[in-house]
Coordinates of N, CA and C in Angstrom, one line a residue:
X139 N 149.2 61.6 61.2 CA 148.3 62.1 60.3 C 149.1 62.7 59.1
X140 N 148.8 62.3 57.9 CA 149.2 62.8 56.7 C 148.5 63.3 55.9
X141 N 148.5 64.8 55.3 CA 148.0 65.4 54.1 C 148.6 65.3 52.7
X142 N 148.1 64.3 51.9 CA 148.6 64.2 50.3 C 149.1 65.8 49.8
X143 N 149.7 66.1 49.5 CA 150.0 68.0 49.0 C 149.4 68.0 47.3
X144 N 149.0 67.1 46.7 CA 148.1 67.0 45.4 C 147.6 66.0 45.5
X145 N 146.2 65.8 45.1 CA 145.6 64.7 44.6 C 145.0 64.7 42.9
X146 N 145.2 64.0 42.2 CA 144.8 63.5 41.1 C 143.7 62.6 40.9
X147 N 142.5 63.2 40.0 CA 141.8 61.8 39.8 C 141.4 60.8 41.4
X148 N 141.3 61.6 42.3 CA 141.1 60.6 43.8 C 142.6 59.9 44.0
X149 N 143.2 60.2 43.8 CA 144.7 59.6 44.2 C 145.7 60.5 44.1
X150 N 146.5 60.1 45.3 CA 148.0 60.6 45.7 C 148.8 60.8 44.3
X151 N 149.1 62.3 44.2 CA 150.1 62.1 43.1 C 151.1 63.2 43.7
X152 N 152.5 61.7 43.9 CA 154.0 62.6 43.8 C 154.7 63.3 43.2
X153 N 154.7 62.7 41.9 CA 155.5 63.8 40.8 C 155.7 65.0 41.0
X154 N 154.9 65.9 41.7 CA 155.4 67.5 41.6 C 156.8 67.3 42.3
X155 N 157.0 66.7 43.4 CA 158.0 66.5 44.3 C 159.3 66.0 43.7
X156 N 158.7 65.2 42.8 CA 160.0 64.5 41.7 C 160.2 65.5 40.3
X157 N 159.7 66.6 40.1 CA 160.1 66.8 39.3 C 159.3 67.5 38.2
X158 N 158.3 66.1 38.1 CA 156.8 66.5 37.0 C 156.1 67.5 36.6
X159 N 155.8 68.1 36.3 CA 154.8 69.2 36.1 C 153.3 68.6 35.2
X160 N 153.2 67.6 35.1 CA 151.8 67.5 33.8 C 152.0 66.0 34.9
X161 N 150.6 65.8 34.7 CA 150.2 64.8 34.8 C 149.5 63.7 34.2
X162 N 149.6 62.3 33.7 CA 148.1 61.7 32.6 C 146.8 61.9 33.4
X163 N 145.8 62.4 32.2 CA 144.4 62.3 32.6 C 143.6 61.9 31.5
X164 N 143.3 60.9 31.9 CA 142.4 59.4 31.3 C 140.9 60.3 30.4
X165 N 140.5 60.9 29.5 CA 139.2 61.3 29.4 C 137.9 60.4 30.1
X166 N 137.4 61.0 30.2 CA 136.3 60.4 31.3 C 135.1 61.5 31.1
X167 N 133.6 60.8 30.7 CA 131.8 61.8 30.8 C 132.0 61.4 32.0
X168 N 131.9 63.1 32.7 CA 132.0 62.5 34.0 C 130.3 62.9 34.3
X169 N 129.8 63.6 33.4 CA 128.3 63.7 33.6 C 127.9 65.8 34.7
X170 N 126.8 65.5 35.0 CA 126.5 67.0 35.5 C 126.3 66.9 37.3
X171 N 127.3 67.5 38.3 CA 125.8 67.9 39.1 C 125.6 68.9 39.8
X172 N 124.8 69.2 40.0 CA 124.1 70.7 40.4 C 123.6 71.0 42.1
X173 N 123.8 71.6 42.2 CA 123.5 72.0 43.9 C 123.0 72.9 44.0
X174 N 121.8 73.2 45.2 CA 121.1 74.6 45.7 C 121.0 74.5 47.0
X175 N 121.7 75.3 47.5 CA 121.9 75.2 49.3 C 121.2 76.7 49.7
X176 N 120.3 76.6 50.4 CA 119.7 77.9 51.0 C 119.3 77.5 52.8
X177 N 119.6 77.9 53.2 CA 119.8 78.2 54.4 C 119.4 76.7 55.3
X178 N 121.2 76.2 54.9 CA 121.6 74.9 55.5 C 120.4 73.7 55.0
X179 N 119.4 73.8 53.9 CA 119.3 72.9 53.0 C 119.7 72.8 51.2
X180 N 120.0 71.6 51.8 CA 120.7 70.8 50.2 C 120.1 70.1 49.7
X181 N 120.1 70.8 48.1 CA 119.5 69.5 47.3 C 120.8 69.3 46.3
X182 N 120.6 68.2 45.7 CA 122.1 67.8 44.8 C 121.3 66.8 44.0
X183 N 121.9 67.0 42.3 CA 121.0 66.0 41.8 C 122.2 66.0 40.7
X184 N 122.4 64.7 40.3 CA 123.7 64.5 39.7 C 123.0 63.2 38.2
X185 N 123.5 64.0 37.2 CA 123.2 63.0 35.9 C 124.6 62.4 35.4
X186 N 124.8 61.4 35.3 CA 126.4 60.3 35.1 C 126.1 60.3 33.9
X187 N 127.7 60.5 33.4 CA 128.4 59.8 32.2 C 128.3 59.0 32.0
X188 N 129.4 58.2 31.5 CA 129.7 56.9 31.7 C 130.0 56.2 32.6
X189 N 129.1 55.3 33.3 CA 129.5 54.5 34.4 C 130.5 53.5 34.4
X190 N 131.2 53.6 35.3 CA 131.7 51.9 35.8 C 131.2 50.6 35.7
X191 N 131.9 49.8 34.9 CA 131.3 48.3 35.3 C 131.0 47.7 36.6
X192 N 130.2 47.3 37.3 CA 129.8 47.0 38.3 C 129.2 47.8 39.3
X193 N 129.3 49.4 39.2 CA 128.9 50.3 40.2 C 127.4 51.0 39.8
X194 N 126.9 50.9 38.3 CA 126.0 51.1 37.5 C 124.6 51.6 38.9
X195 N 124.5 53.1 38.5 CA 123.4 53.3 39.3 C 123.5 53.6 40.9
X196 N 125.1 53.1 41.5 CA 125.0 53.7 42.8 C 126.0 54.7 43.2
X197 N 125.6 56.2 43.6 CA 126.1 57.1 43.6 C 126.1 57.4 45.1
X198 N 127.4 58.2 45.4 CA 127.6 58.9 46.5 C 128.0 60.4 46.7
X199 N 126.8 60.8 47.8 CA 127.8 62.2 47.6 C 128.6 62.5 48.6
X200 N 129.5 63.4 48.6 CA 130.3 63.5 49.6 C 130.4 64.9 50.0
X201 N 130.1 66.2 51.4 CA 129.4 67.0 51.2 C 130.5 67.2 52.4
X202 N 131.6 68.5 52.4 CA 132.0 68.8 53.3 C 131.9 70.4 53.7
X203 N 131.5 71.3 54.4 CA 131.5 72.8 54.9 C 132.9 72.8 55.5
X204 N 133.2 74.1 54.8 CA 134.8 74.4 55.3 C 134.8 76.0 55.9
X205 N 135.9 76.6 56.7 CA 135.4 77.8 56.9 C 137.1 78.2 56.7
X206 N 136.7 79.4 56.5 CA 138.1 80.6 55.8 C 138.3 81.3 56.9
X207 N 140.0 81.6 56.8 CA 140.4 82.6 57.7 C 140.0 82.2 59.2
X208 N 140.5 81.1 59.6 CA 140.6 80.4 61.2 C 141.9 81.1 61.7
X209 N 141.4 81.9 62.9 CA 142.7 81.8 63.9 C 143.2 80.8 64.9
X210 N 144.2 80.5 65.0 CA 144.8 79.4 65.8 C 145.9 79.8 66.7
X211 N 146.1 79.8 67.6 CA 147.3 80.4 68.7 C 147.5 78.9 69.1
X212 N 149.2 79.3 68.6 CA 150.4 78.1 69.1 C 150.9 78.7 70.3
X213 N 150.4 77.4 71.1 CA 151.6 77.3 72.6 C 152.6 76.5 72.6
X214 N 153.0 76.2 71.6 CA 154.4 75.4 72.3 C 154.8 75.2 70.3
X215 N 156.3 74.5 70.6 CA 157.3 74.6 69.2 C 157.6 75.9 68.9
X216 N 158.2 75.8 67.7 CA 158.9 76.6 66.6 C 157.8 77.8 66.9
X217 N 156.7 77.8 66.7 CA 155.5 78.9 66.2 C 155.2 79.3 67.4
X218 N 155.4 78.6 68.6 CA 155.0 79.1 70.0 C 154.6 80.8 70.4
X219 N 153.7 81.4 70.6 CA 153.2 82.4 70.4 C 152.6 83.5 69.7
X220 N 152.5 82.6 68.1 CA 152.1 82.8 66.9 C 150.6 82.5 66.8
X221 N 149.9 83.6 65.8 CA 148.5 83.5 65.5 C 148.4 83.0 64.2
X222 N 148.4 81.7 64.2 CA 148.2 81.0 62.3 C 146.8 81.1 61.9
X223 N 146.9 81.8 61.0 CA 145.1 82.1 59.8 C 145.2 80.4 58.9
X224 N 144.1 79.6 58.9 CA 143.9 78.2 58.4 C 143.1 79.1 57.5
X225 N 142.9 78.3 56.0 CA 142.1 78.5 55.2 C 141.4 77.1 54.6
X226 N 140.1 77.1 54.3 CA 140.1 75.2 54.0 C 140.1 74.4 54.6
X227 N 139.7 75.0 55.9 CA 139.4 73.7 57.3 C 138.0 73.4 57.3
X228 N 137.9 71.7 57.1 CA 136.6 71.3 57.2 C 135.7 71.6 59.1
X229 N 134.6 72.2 58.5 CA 134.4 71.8 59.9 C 132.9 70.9 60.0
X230 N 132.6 70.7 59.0 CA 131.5 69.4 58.8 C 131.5 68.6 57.5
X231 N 131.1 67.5 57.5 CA 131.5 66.4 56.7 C 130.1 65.5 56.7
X232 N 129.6 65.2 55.5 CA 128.2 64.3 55.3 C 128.6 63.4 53.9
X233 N 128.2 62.0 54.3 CA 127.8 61.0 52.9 C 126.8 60.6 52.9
X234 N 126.5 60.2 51.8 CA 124.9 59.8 51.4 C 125.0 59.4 50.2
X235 N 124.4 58.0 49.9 CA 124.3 57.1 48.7 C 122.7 57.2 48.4
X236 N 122.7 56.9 46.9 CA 122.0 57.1 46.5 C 121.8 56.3 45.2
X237 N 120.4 55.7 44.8 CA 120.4 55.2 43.4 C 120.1 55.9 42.4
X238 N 119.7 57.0 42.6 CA 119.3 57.5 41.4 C 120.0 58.9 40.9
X239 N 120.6 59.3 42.5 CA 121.4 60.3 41.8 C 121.0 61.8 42.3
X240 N 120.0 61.7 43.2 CA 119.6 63.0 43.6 C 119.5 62.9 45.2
X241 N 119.9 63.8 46.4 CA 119.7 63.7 47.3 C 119.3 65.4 47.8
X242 N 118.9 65.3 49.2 CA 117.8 66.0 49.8 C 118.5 66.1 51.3
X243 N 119.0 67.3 51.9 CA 119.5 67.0 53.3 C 119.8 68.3 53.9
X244 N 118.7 68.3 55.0 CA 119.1 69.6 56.0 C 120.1 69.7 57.3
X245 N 120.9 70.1 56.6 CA 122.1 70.4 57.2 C 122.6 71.1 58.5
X246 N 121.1 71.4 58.6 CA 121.1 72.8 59.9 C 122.5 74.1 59.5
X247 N 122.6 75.0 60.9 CA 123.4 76.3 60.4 C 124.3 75.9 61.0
X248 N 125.2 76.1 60.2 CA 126.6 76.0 59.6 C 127.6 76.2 60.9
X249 N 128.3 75.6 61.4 CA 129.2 75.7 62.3 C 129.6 77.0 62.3
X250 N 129.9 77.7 63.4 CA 130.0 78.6 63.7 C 132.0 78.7 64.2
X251 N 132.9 78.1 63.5 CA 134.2 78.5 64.4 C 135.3 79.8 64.6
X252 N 134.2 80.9 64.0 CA 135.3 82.3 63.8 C 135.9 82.4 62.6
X253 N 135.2 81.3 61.8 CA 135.6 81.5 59.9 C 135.1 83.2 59.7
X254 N 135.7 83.5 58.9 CA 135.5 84.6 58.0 C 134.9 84.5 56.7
X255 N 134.6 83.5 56.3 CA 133.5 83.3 55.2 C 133.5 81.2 55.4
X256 N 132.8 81.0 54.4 CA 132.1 79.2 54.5 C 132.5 78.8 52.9
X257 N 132.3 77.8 53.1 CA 132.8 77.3 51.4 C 131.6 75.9 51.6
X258 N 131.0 75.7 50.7 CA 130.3 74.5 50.6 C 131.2 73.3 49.3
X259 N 131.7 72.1 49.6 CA 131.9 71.6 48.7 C 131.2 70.3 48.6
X260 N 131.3 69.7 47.2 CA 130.5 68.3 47.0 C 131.4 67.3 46.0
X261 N 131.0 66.5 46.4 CA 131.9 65.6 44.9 C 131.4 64.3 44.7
X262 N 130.9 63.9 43.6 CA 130.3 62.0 43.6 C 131.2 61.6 43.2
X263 N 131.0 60.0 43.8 CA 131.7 59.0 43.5 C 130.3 58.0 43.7
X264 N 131.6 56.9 42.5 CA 130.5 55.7 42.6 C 131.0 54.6 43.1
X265 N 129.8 54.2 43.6 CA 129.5 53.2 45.2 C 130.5 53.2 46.1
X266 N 131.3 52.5 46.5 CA 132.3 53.0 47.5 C 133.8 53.0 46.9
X267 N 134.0 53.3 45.8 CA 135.1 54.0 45.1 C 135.0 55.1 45.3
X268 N 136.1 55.7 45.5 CA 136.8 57.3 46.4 C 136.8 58.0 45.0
X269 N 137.4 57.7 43.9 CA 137.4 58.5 42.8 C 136.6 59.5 42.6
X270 N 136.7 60.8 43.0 CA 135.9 61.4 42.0 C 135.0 61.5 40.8
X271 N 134.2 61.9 40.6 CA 133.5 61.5 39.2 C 132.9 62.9 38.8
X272 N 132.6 63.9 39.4 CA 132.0 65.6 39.7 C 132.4 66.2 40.7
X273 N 133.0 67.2 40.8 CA 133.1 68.0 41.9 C 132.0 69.8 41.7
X274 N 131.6 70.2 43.1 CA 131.0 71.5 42.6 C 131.3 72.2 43.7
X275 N 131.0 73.5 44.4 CA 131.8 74.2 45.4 C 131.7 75.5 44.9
X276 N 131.5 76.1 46.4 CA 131.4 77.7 46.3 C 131.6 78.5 47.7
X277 N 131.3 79.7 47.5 CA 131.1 80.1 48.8 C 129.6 80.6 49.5
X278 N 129.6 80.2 50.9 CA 127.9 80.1 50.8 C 127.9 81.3 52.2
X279 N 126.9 81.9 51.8 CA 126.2 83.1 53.0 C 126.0 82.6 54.1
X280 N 126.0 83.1 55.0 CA 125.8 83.0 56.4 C 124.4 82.6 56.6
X281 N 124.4 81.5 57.3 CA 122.5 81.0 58.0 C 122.1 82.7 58.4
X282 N 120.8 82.3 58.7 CA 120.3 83.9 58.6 C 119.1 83.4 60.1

């Protein structure tokens, strides 16, 4: 398993590694979108820029819950007996295509794994290109 340590634009970028500090970034309408999450329902309704040739009209969202402050106890290696704090661990993951740009999805309450707070994030892409096109994200309250 490998973690890219930057991504750019939906792709792997090495440069920092080599050296780089700045990266090119292409301008791009990436357009609006907006989210209202209340208690493990989502709505998301996303207005496009400029579209892609060929992808015109099909959008995807991509909708992961992360949770802060995980504890982890290592048994074995280098860290063997250590308590590691994760930050930014997904612990659920949803896609959902759409034509028009708006979706609707009850998520139920939020995994529960000893996070010390929750992060809701989102990001479209169009049709099954990974690229980014919007991202949005925050931190979200506890199901009640």
């Amino acid at each position: 398993m490998y973690t890219p340590g930057l991504v750019v634009n939906g792709q792997e970028w090495r440069g920092w590694l080599q050296g780089q500090r700045r990266w090119q970034v292409a301008p791009v309408m990436a357009g609006a979108l907006a989210l209202d999450y209340q208690s493990g329902r989502l709505e998301a309704r996303y207005s496009a820029g400029v579209a892609k040739v060929g992808n015109v009209g099909k959008s995807t969202l991509h909708l992961a819950r992360l949770g802060m402050a995980l504890e982890a106890e290592v048994g074995a290696g280098e860290n063997r007996g250590r308590s590691l704090s994760h930050d930014f661990v997904v612990l659920d993951y949803h896609r959902l295509e759409s034509v028009g740009g708006d979706w609707a999805l009850d998520l139920g309450v939020m995994p529960d794994q000893g996070q010390s707070r929750s992060v809701l994030v989102a990001w479209v892409s169009q049709g099954s290109d990974l690229q980014p096109l919007q991202i949005a994200g925050g931190y979200i309250e506890p199901d009640l």
